[in-house]
mmCIF file of C-alpha atoms in Angstrom:
data_model
loop_
_atom_site.group_PDB
_atom_site.id
_atom_site.type_symbol
_atom_site.label_atom_id
_atom_site.label_comp_id
_atom_site.label_asym_id
_atom_site.label_seq_id
_atom_site.Cartn_x
_atom_site.Cartn_y
_atom_site.Cartn_z
ATOM 1 C CA MET E 1 -27.420 6.859 -14.163
ATOM 2 C CA SER E 2 -25.644 9.828 -12.535
ATOM 3 C CA LYS E 3 -27.749 11.783 -9.915
ATOM 4 C CA GLU E 4 -27.775 15.370 -9.416
ATOM 5 C CA THR E 5 -28.366 17.078 -5.909
ATOM 6 C CA LEU E 6 -31.757 19.085 -6.117
ATOM 7 C CA ALA E 7 -32.475 21.289 -3.031
ATOM 8 C CA VAL E 8 -36.141 21.563 -2.241
ATOM 9 C CA ARG E 9 -37.597 23.460 0.927
ATOM 10 C CA VAL E 10 -40.436 21.800 3.029
ATOM 11 C CA ASP E 11 -42.074 22.947 6.023
ATOM 12 C CA ASP E 12 -41.756 20.880 9.392
ATOM 13 C CA ASP E 13 -44.619 18.782 8.933
ATOM 14 C CA MET E 14 -43.755 17.701 5.560
ATOM 15 C CA ARG E 15 -40.342 16.742 6.814
ATOM 16 C CA LEU E 16 -41.815 14.516 9.488
ATOM 17 C CA ARG E 17 -44.014 13.012 7.155
ATOM 18 C CA LEU E 18 -41.193 12.225 4.905
ATOM 19 C CA GLU E 19 -39.139 10.778 7.571
ATOM 20 C CA THR E 20 -42.029 8.727 9.006
ATOM 21 C CA LEU E 21 -42.681 7.111 5.596
ATOM 22 C CA ALA E 22 -38.686 6.658 5.053
ATOM 23 C CA ASP E 23 -38.631 4.757 8.615
ATOM 24 C CA ALA E 24 -41.770 2.514 7.593
ATOM 25 C CA PHE E 25 -40.169 1.587 4.373
ATOM 26 C CA GLY E 26 -36.545 1.278 5.494
ATOM 27 C CA GLN E 27 -35.794 3.745 2.958
ATOM 28 C CA THR E 28 -33.790 7.401 3.142
ATOM 29 C CA ARG E 29 -35.963 10.581 2.625
ATOM 30 C CA SER E 30 -33.992 10.973 -0.533
ATOM 31 C CA ALA E 31 -35.468 7.729 -1.906
ATOM 32 C CA VAL E 32 -39.149 8.367 -0.846
ATOM 33 C CA ILE E 33 -38.751 11.648 -2.292
ATOM 34 C CA ASN E 34 -37.242 10.533 -5.560
ATOM 35 C CA ASP E 35 -40.267 7.724 -5.964
ATOM 36 C CA ALA E 36 -42.467 10.514 -5.503
ATOM 37 C CA LEU E 37 -41.541 12.699 -8.060
ATOM 38 C CA ARG E 38 -41.125 9.717 -10.585
ATOM 39 C CA GLN E 39 -44.730 8.920 -9.959
ATOM 40 C CA TYR E 40 -45.595 12.676 -10.447
ATOM 41 C CA VAL E 41 -43.760 13.261 -13.458
ATOM 42 C CA GLU E 42 -44.826 9.787 -15.172
ATOM 43 C CA TYR E 43 -48.760 10.933 -14.480
ATOM 44 C CA GLN E 44 -48.087 14.648 -15.607
ATOM 45 C CA GLU E 45 -46.174 13.024 -18.621
ATOM 46 C CA TRP E 46 -48.915 10.688 -19.365
ATOM 47 C CA GLN E 47 -51.629 13.503 -19.074
ATOM 48 C CA VAL E 48 -49.400 15.796 -21.704
ATOM 49 C CA ASP E 49 -49.337 12.888 -24.098
ATOM 50 C CA ILE E 50 -53.156 12.506 -24.030
ATOM 51 C CA ILE E 51 -53.832 15.975 -24.378
ATOM 52 C CA ARG E 52 -51.305 16.163 -27.436
ATOM 53 C CA SER E 53 -52.698 13.068 -28.932
ATOM 54 C CA ARG E 54 -56.438 14.361 -28.630
ATOM 55 C CA ARG E 55 -55.216 17.715 -30.293
ATOM 56 C CA ASP E 56 -53.524 16.083 -32.818
ATOM 57 C CA ALA E 57 -56.814 14.141 -33.927
ATOM 58 C CA LEU E 58 -58.915 16.921 -33.525
ATOM 59 C CA ALA E 59 -56.621 18.903 -35.923
ATOM 60 C CA ALA E 60 -56.423 15.967 -38.561
ATOM 61 C CA GLY E 61 -60.168 15.650 -38.375
ATOM 62 C CA THR E 62 -60.135 11.924 -36.980
ATOM 63 C CA ALA E 63 -61.554 12.782 -33.418
ATOM 64 C CA LYS E 64 -65.035 11.744 -32.451
ATOM 65 C CA THR E 65 -66.753 14.736 -30.690
ATOM 66 C CA VAL E 66 -69.759 14.899 -28.808
ATOM 67 C CA ALA E 67 -71.818 18.074 -28.548
ATOM 68 C CA HIS E 68 -72.029 19.624 -24.773
ATOM 69 C CA GLU E 69 -75.771 19.038 -25.097
ATOM 70 C CA ASP E 70 -75.627 15.204 -25.857
ATOM 71 C CA VAL E 71 -73.205 15.008 -22.660
ATOM 72 C CA LEU E 72 -75.748 16.481 -20.561
ATOM 73 C CA VAL E 73 -78.537 14.556 -22.030
ATOM 74 C CA GLU E 74 -76.536 11.334 -21.128
ATOM 75 C CA PHE E 75 -75.511 12.479 -17.675
ATOM 76 C CA ASP E 76 -79.080 13.018 -16.957
ATOM 77 C CA GLN E 77 -80.292 9.558 -18.332
ATOM 78 C CA ARG E 78 -77.737 7.943 -16.292
ATOM 79 C CA PHE E 79 -78.226 9.863 -13.108
ATOM 80 C CA ALA E 80 -82.085 10.291 -13.243
ATOM 81 C CA ASP E 81 -82.652 7.543 -10.558
#
């Protein structure tokens, strides 16, 4: 897989924190940033996929829905103690 250089501006505190992590893991700052970005992108993609699938289920009429009032009642019952 080819790699592309991407310039990102960070403040001094973030740069120092990245350097500290890189040193602790025996990696480069670039490796730490790549790992962080990969995790972030995977999480965001997961959220988008969930939202999309729920939207599609609603549009198809196959989603189970719960009235807001019922959620509030369930919440009150669970946390009444």
